[in-house]
Amino acid sequence: MAIRVLLVDDQPLLRTGFRMILEAEPDIAVVGEAGDGQQALDQVRALQPDVVLMDIRMPRMDGVEATRQITGPDRSGPAKVLVLTTFDLDEYVVEALRAGASGFLLKDAPAAELVQAIRVVAAGEAMLAPSITRRLLDKYAGRLPSGDESVPPPLHTLTEREVEVLKLVARGLSNAEIAAELFVSETTVKTHVGHVLTKLGLRDRVQAAVYAYESGLVRPGAG
């Protein structure tokens, strides 16, 4: 079945460009467009897309609030959000990741990267290397809660190994790299990551990285 995509951007020319790129792919179908966050919410409810390609800065309702409502507890469909940004390190991207976005992509990314991003997000994975998440959090560390020195209560639900895995996710390591670091199989790492997400109520490893920083488990700039 084709991946159903909703394009959300206040610039019609950009939406047209994205549509041309995506509709050339046999496994992707653009099911609709929206020019602001409020229209996006209406279209998500009506069209039930798998992936929403979401601009951040738009009139009426920005992409951060729209993302929060699309991926929140009252969500009415399966839509995942892939945020588009003009700038490599956009402060609003951090807020979008907190709000539930599955990753972000630069608007001037190559066409092949856009297509791959859609496929990765549709498959339920996070579309950005955790190292990029870390760069974002490092840059905007001053805007994040400093966190208590003590371990936040939810972290007490994790095993010692799961805490190790969470720290390595936040440092930007892939599952394969974590497996090598801990001398375990990649399958075992995937299991640990799954347990971390479930216990902390997180959607994906992007939110896990954000959580690790916000909770103070990992400090911006730490090795």
PDB file of C-alpha atoms in Angstrom:
ATOM      1  CA  MET A   1       0.000   0.000   0.000  1.00  0.00           C
ATOM      2  CA  ALA A   2       1.183   3.498  -0.810  1.00  0.00           C
ATOM      3  CA  ILE A   3       2.319   5.808   1.984  1.00  0.00           C
ATOM      4  CA  ARG A   4      -0.298   8.561   2.310  1.00  0.00           C
ATOM      5  CA  VAL A   5       1.312  11.997   2.681  1.00  0.00           C
ATOM      6  CA  LEU A   6      -0.176  15.378   3.596  1.00  0.00           C
ATOM      7  CA  LEU A   7       1.852  18.450   2.589  1.00  0.00           C
ATOM      8  CA  VAL A   8       1.664  21.405   4.980  1.00  0.00           C
ATOM      9  CA  ASP A   9       3.396  24.660   4.018  1.00  0.00           C
ATOM     10  CA  ASP A  10       2.183  28.233   3.583  1.00  0.00           C
ATOM     11  CA  GLN A  11       4.103  28.568   0.305  1.00  0.00           C
ATOM     12  CA  PRO A  12       2.162  26.996  -2.607  1.00  0.00           C
ATOM     13  CA  LEU A  13       5.246  26.750  -4.812  1.00  0.00           C
ATOM     14  CA  LEU A  14       7.052  24.658  -2.227  1.00  0.00           C
ATOM     15  CA  ARG A  15       4.049  22.367  -1.866  1.00  0.00           C
ATOM     16  CA  THR A  16       3.971  21.949  -5.645  1.00  0.00           C
ATOM     17  CA  GLY A  17       7.663  21.063  -5.679  1.00  0.00           C
ATOM     18  CA  PHE A  18       7.279  18.509  -2.910  1.00  0.00           C
ATOM     19  CA  ARG A  19       4.246  17.012  -4.648  1.00  0.00           C
ATOM     20  CA  MET A  20       6.155  16.564  -7.914  1.00  0.00           C
ATOM     21  CA  ILE A  21       9.000  14.815  -6.124  1.00  0.00           C
ATOM     22  CA  LEU A  22       6.832  12.499  -4.064  1.00  0.00           C
ATOM     23  CA  GLU A  23       4.297  11.579  -6.734  1.00  0.00           C
ATOM     24  CA  ALA A  24       7.126  10.270  -8.907  1.00  0.00           C
ATOM     25  CA  GLU A  25       7.554   7.478  -6.344  1.00  0.00           C
ATOM     26  CA  PRO A  26       5.378   4.365  -6.794  1.00  0.00           C
ATOM     27  CA  ASP A  27       4.996   3.774  -3.049  1.00  0.00           C
ATOM     28  CA  ILE A  28       4.022   7.334  -2.049  1.00  0.00           C
ATOM     29  CA  ALA A  29       0.697   9.123  -2.612  1.00  0.00           C
ATOM     30  CA  VAL A  30       0.133  12.807  -1.807  1.00  0.00           C
ATOM     31  CA  VAL A  31      -3.439  12.841  -0.495  1.00  0.00           C
ATOM     32  CA  GLY A  32      -3.784  16.540   0.284  1.00  0.00           C
ATOM     33  CA  GLU A  33      -2.259  19.933   1.057  1.00  0.00           C
ATOM     34  CA  ALA A  34      -2.700  22.594   3.735  1.00  0.00           C
ATOM     35  CA  GLY A  35      -1.440  26.163   4.040  1.00  0.00           C
ATOM     36  CA  ASP A  36      -1.430  26.468   7.831  1.00  0.00           C
ATOM     37  CA  GLY A  37      -1.642  24.404  10.991  1.00  0.00           C
ATOM     38  CA  GLN A  38      -5.399  24.667  11.400  1.00  0.00           C
ATOM     39  CA  GLN A  39      -5.998  23.431   7.864  1.00  0.00           C
ATOM     40  CA  ALA A  40      -3.541  20.642   8.584  1.00  0.00           C
ATOM     41  CA  LEU A  41      -5.615  19.433  11.548  1.00  0.00           C
ATOM     42  CA  ASP A  42      -8.771  19.442   9.435  1.00  0.00           C
ATOM     43  CA  GLN A  43      -7.016  17.551   6.634  1.00  0.00           C
ATOM     44  CA  VAL A  44      -5.520  14.983   8.998  1.00  0.00           C
ATOM     45  CA  ARG A  45      -8.974  14.188  10.359  1.00  0.00           C
ATOM     46  CA  ALA A  46     -10.507  14.004   6.885  1.00  0.00           C
ATOM     47  CA  LEU A  47      -7.755  12.227   4.969  1.00  0.00           C
ATOM     48  CA  GLN A  48      -6.019  10.054   7.604  1.00  0.00           C
ATOM     49  CA  PRO A  49      -2.498  10.399   6.148  1.00  0.00           C
ATOM     50  CA  ASP A  50       0.385   8.245   7.299  1.00  0.00           C
ATOM     51  CA  VAL A  51       2.924  11.089   7.242  1.00  0.00           C
ATOM     52  CA  VAL A  52       2.479  14.856   7.547  1.00  0.00           C
ATOM     53  CA  LEU A  53       5.259  16.918   5.990  1.00  0.00           C
ATOM     54  CA  MET A  54       4.999  19.932   8.303  1.00  0.00           C
ATOM     55  CA  ASP A  55       6.378  23.450   7.919  1.00  0.00           C
ATOM     56  CA  ILE A  56       7.060  25.169  11.250  1.00  0.00           C
ATOM     57  CA  ARG A  57       6.444  28.853  10.667  1.00  0.00           C
ATOM     58  CA  MET A  58       2.942  29.399   9.326  1.00  0.00           C
ATOM     59  CA  PRO A  59       0.012  31.769   9.946  1.00  0.00           C
ATOM     60  CA  ARG A  60      -3.040  31.001  12.148  1.00  0.00           C
ATOM     61  CA  MET A  61      -1.438  27.963  13.794  1.00  0.00           C
ATOM     62  CA  ASP A  62       2.259  27.145  13.569  1.00  0.00           C
ATOM     63  CA  GLY A  63       3.694  23.719  12.915  1.00  0.00           C
ATOM     64  CA  VAL A  64       4.670  23.111  16.528  1.00  0.00           C
ATOM     65  CA  GLU A  65       1.116  23.413  17.857  1.00  0.00           C
ATOM     66  CA  ALA A  66      -0.271  21.476  14.908  1.00  0.00           C
ATOM     67  CA  THR A  67       2.264  18.702  15.569  1.00  0.00           C
ATOM     68  CA  ARG A  68       1.301  18.632  19.239  1.00  0.00           C
ATOM     69  CA  GLN A  69      -2.360  18.148  18.368  1.00  0.00           C
ATOM     70  CA  ILE A  70      -1.755  15.619  15.600  1.00  0.00           C
ATOM     71  CA  THR A  71       0.500  13.363  17.676  1.00  0.00           C
ATOM     72  CA  GLY A  72      -1.042  13.998  21.115  1.00  0.00           C
ATOM     73  CA  PRO A  73      -3.115  11.668  23.293  1.00  0.00           C
ATOM     74  CA  ASP A  74      -6.337  12.670  21.548  1.00  0.00           C
ATOM     75  CA  ARG A  75      -4.990  11.819  18.117  1.00  0.00           C
ATOM     76  CA  SER A  76      -7.571  10.282  15.813  1.00  0.00           C
ATOM     77  CA  GLY A  77      -5.285   8.618  13.293  1.00  0.00           C
ATOM     78  CA  PRO A  78      -1.889   7.082  12.575  1.00  0.00           C
ATOM     79  CA  ALA A  79      -0.192  10.226  11.232  1.00  0.00           C
ATOM     80  CA  LYS A  80       3.480  10.772  11.966  1.00  0.00           C
ATOM     81  CA  VAL A  81       4.966  14.252  11.567  1.00  0.00           C
ATOM     82  CA  LEU A  82       8.147  15.097   9.682  1.00  0.00           C
ATOM     83  CA  VAL A  83       9.056  18.736  10.294  1.00  0.00           C
ATOM     84  CA  LEU A  84      10.476  20.942   7.565  1.00  0.00           C
ATOM     85  CA  THR A  85      12.794  23.805   8.433  1.00  0.00           C
ATOM     86  CA  THR A  86      14.744  26.393   6.480  1.00  0.00           C
ATOM     87  CA  PHE A  87      17.569  26.566   8.988  1.00  0.00           C
ATOM     88  CA  ASP A  88      19.919  23.809  10.061  1.00  0.00           C
ATOM     89  CA  LEU A  89      19.523  24.662  13.738  1.00  0.00           C
ATOM     90  CA  ASP A  90      16.077  26.166  14.168  1.00  0.00           C
ATOM     91  CA  GLU A  91      15.019  26.726  17.779  1.00  0.00           C
ATOM     92  CA  TYR A  92      11.479  25.738  16.865  1.00  0.00           C
ATOM     93  CA  VAL A  93      12.677  22.290  15.814  1.00  0.00           C
ATOM     94  CA  VAL A  94      13.424  21.466  19.461  1.00  0.00           C
ATOM     95  CA  GLU A  95       9.869  22.409  20.368  1.00  0.00           C
ATOM     96  CA  ALA A  96       8.511  20.323  17.490  1.00  0.00           C
ATOM     97  CA  LEU A  97      10.493  17.289  18.647  1.00  0.00           C
ATOM     98  CA  ARG A  98       9.141  17.774  22.155  1.00  0.00           C
ATOM     99  CA  ALA A  99       5.661  18.074  20.682  1.00  0.00           C
ATOM    100  CA  GLY A 100       5.931  14.647  19.065  1.00  0.00           C
ATOM    101  CA  ALA A 101       7.534  15.082  15.640  1.00  0.00           C
ATOM    102  CA  SER A 102       9.384  12.012  14.397  1.00  0.00           C
ATOM    103  CA  GLY A 103      12.233  14.097  13.037  1.00  0.00           C
ATOM    104  CA  PHE A 104      13.113  17.007  10.830  1.00  0.00           C
ATOM    105  CA  LEU A 105      14.429  17.731   7.369  1.00  0.00           C
ATOM    106  CA  LEU A 106      15.862  20.827   5.726  1.00  0.00           C
ATOM    107  CA  LYS A 107      13.712  22.311   2.963  1.00  0.00           C
ATOM    108  CA  ASP A 108      16.685  22.305   0.607  1.00  0.00           C
ATOM    109  CA  ALA A 109      17.471  18.633   1.212  1.00  0.00           C
ATOM    110  CA  PRO A 110      18.018  16.543  -1.949  1.00  0.00           C
ATOM    111  CA  ALA A 111      14.929  14.905  -3.405  1.00  0.00           C
ATOM    112  CA  ALA A 112      16.216  11.424  -2.590  1.00  0.00           C
ATOM    113  CA  GLU A 113      16.644  12.420   1.061  1.00  0.00           C
ATOM    114  CA  LEU A 114      13.075  13.717   1.220  1.00  0.00           C
ATOM    115  CA  VAL A 115      11.728  10.473  -0.222  1.00  0.00           C
ATOM    116  CA  GLN A 116      13.800   8.374   2.162  1.00  0.00           C
ATOM    117  CA  ALA A 117      12.652  10.494   5.098  1.00  0.00           C
ATOM    118  CA  ILE A 118       9.016   9.862   4.244  1.00  0.00           C
ATOM    119  CA  ARG A 119       9.621   6.106   4.096  1.00  0.00           C
ATOM    120  CA  VAL A 120      11.570   5.993   7.343  1.00  0.00           C
ATOM    121  CA  VAL A 121       8.984   7.992   9.290  1.00  0.00           C
ATOM    122  CA  ALA A 122       6.110   5.956   7.828  1.00  0.00           C
ATOM    123  CA  ALA A 123       7.857   2.821   9.082  1.00  0.00           C
ATOM    124  CA  GLY A 124       7.763   4.223  12.611  1.00  0.00           C
ATOM    125  CA  GLU A 125      11.408   5.188  12.895  1.00  0.00           C
ATOM    126  CA  ALA A 126      12.932   8.565  13.753  1.00  0.00           C
ATOM    127  CA  MET A 127      14.115  10.545  10.755  1.00  0.00           C
ATOM    128  CA  LEU A 128      17.293  12.156  11.963  1.00  0.00           C
ATOM    129  CA  ALA A 129      20.489  10.876  13.378  1.00  0.00           C
ATOM    130  CA  PRO A 130      20.437  11.186  17.175  1.00  0.00           C
ATOM    131  CA  SER A 131      23.630  13.207  16.767  1.00  0.00           C
ATOM    132  CA  ILE A 132      21.567  15.903  15.046  1.00  0.00           C
ATOM    133  CA  THR A 133      19.157  15.873  17.961  1.00  0.00           C
ATOM    134  CA  ARG A 134      22.120  16.355  20.230  1.00  0.00           C
ATOM    135  CA  ARG A 135      23.419  19.338  18.222  1.00  0.00           C
ATOM    136  CA  LEU A 136      20.007  20.955  18.509  1.00  0.00           C
ATOM    137  CA  LEU A 137      19.838  20.370  22.237  1.00  0.00           C
ATOM    138  CA  ASP A 138      23.416  21.537  22.769  1.00  0.00           C
ATOM    139  CA  LYS A 139      22.705  24.784  20.944  1.00  0.00           C
ATOM    140  CA  TYR A 140      19.519  25.513  22.852  1.00  0.00           C
ATOM    141  CA  ALA A 141      20.537  24.014  26.184  1.00  0.00           C
ATOM    142  CA  GLY A 142      19.949  27.344  27.905  1.00  0.00           C
ATOM    143  CA  ARG A 143      16.282  27.171  26.969  1.00  0.00           C
ATOM    144  CA  LEU A 144      15.818  23.680  28.359  1.00  0.00           C
ATOM    145  CA  PRO A 145      14.970  22.890  31.973  1.00  0.00           C
ATOM    146  CA  SER A 146      18.209  22.340  33.855  1.00  0.00           C
ATOM    147  CA  GLY A 147      16.836  19.249  35.587  1.00  0.00           C
ATOM    148  CA  ASP A 148      17.353  18.152  39.175  1.00  0.00           C
ATOM    149  CA  GLU A 149      20.602  16.587  40.206  1.00  0.00           C
ATOM    150  CA  SER A 150      18.675  13.583  41.507  1.00  0.00           C
ATOM    151  CA  VAL A 151      17.344  10.980  39.125  1.00  0.00           C
ATOM    152  CA  PRO A 152      13.760  11.831  38.034  1.00  0.00           C
ATOM    153  CA  PRO A 153      11.207   9.297  39.370  1.00  0.00           C
ATOM    154  CA  PRO A 154      10.321   7.811  35.937  1.00  0.00           C
ATOM    155  CA  LEU A 155      13.964   6.808  35.454  1.00  0.00           C
ATOM    156  CA  HIS A 156      13.725   4.566  38.510  1.00  0.00           C
ATOM    157  CA  THR A 157      11.513   2.278  36.442  1.00  0.00           C
ATOM    158  CA  LEU A 158      14.448   1.537  34.126  1.00  0.00           C
ATOM    159  CA  THR A 159      17.016  -1.162  34.726  1.00  0.00           C
ATOM    160  CA  GLU A 160      20.671  -0.186  34.944  1.00  0.00           C
ATOM    161  CA  ARG A 161      21.250  -1.470  31.420  1.00  0.00           C
ATOM    162  CA  GLU A 162      18.251   0.455  30.079  1.00  0.00           C
ATOM    163  CA  VAL A 163      19.643   3.660  31.592  1.00  0.00           C
ATOM    164  CA  GLU A 164      22.950   2.935  29.855  1.00  0.00           C
ATOM    165  CA  VAL A 165      21.144   2.471  26.556  1.00  0.00           C
ATOM    166  CA  LEU A 166      19.184   5.711  27.014  1.00  0.00           C
ATOM    167  CA  LYS A 167      22.405   7.646  27.641  1.00  0.00           C
ATOM    168  CA  LEU A 168      23.955   6.222  24.480  1.00  0.00           C
ATOM    169  CA  VAL A 169      20.852   7.044  22.426  1.00  0.00           C
ATOM    170  CA  ALA A 170      21.121  10.638  23.641  1.00  0.00           C
ATOM    171  CA  ARG A 171      24.822  10.716  22.745  1.00  0.00           C
ATOM    172  CA  GLY A 172      23.903   9.984  19.138  1.00  0.00           C
ATOM    173  CA  LEU A 173      24.813   6.315  18.807  1.00  0.00           C
ATOM    174  CA  SER A 174      22.909   4.043  16.448  1.00  0.00           C
ATOM    175  CA  ASN A 175      21.641   0.638  17.585  1.00  0.00           C
ATOM    176  CA  ALA A 176      24.662  -1.007  15.963  1.00  0.00           C
ATOM    177  CA  GLU A 177      27.065   1.367  17.729  1.00  0.00           C
ATOM    178  CA  ILE A 178      25.331   0.822  21.064  1.00  0.00           C
ATOM    179  CA  ALA A 179      25.587  -2.932  20.539  1.00  0.00           C
ATOM    180  CA  ALA A 180      29.332  -2.610  19.973  1.00  0.00           C
ATOM    181  CA  GLU A 181      29.721  -0.331  23.000  1.00  0.00           C
ATOM    182  CA  LEU A 182      27.882  -2.703  25.339  1.00  0.00           C
ATOM    183  CA  PHE A 183      29.071  -5.981  23.760  1.00  0.00           C
ATOM    184  CA  VAL A 184      25.542  -7.202  23.066  1.00  0.00           C
ATOM    185  CA  SER A 185      23.596  -7.976  19.915  1.00  0.00           C
ATOM    186  CA  GLU A 186      21.752  -5.316  17.954  1.00  0.00           C
ATOM    187  CA  THR A 187      18.521  -7.223  18.592  1.00  0.00           C
ATOM    188  CA  THR A 188      19.126  -6.924  22.325  1.00  0.00           C
ATOM    189  CA  VAL A 189      19.653  -3.171  21.953  1.00  0.00           C
ATOM    190  CA  LYS A 190      16.382  -2.832  20.043  1.00  0.00           C
ATOM    191  CA  THR A 191      14.646  -4.663  22.870  1.00  0.00           C
ATOM    192  CA  HIS A 192      16.159  -2.341  25.476  1.00  0.00           C
ATOM    193  CA  VAL A 193      15.214   0.754  23.452  1.00  0.00           C
ATOM    194  CA  GLY A 194      11.670  -0.575  23.179  1.00  0.00           C
ATOM    195  CA  HIS A 195      11.482  -1.058  26.945  1.00  0.00           C
ATOM    196  CA  VAL A 196      12.797   2.465  27.550  1.00  0.00           C
ATOM    197  CA  LEU A 197      10.189   3.987  25.250  1.00  0.00           C
ATOM    198  CA  THR A 198       7.374   1.982  26.830  1.00  0.00           C
ATOM    199  CA  LYS A 199       8.341   2.672  30.437  1.00  0.00           C
ATOM    200  CA  LEU A 200       8.845   6.410  29.873  1.00  0.00           C
ATOM    201  CA  GLY A 201       5.823   6.806  27.624  1.00  0.00           C
ATOM    202  CA  LEU A 202       7.886   8.057  24.691  1.00  0.00           C
ATOM    203  CA  ARG A 203       7.126   7.681  21.000  1.00  0.00           C
ATOM    204  CA  ASP A 204      10.592   7.165  19.514  1.00  0.00           C
ATOM    205  CA  ARG A 205      14.318   7.600  20.080  1.00  0.00           C
ATOM    206  CA  VAL A 206      14.099  11.304  19.226  1.00  0.00           C
ATOM    207  CA  GLN A 207      11.837  11.901  22.194  1.00  0.00           C
ATOM    208  CA  ALA A 208      14.069   9.602  24.245  1.00  0.00           C
ATOM    209  CA  ALA A 209      17.072  11.821  23.474  1.00  0.00           C
ATOM    210  CA  VAL A 210      15.103  14.947  24.374  1.00  0.00           C
ATOM    211  CA  TYR A 211      13.982  13.302  27.614  1.00  0.00           C
ATOM    212  CA  ALA A 212      17.536  12.328  28.531  1.00  0.00           C
ATOM    213  CA  TYR A 213      18.636  15.949  28.253  1.00  0.00           C
ATOM    214  CA  GLU A 214      15.605  17.491  29.905  1.00  0.00           C
ATOM    215  CA  SER A 215      15.755  15.083  32.846  1.00  0.00           C
ATOM    216  CA  GLY A 216      19.430  15.894  33.424  1.00  0.00           C
ATOM    217  CA  LEU A 217      20.487  12.294  32.768  1.00  0.00           C
ATOM    218  CA  VAL A 218      22.731  13.613  30.005  1.00  0.00           C
ATOM    219  CA  ARG A 219      24.171  17.117  30.076  1.00  0.00           C
ATOM    220  CA  PRO A 220      24.567  19.180  26.901  1.00  0.00           C
ATOM    221  CA  GLY A 221      28.181  19.040  25.789  1.00  0.00           C
ATOM    222  CA  ALA A 222      28.951  15.957  27.859  1.00  0.00           C
ATOM    223  CA  GLY A 223      30.819  13.139  26.191  1.00  0.00           C
TER     224      GLY A 223
END
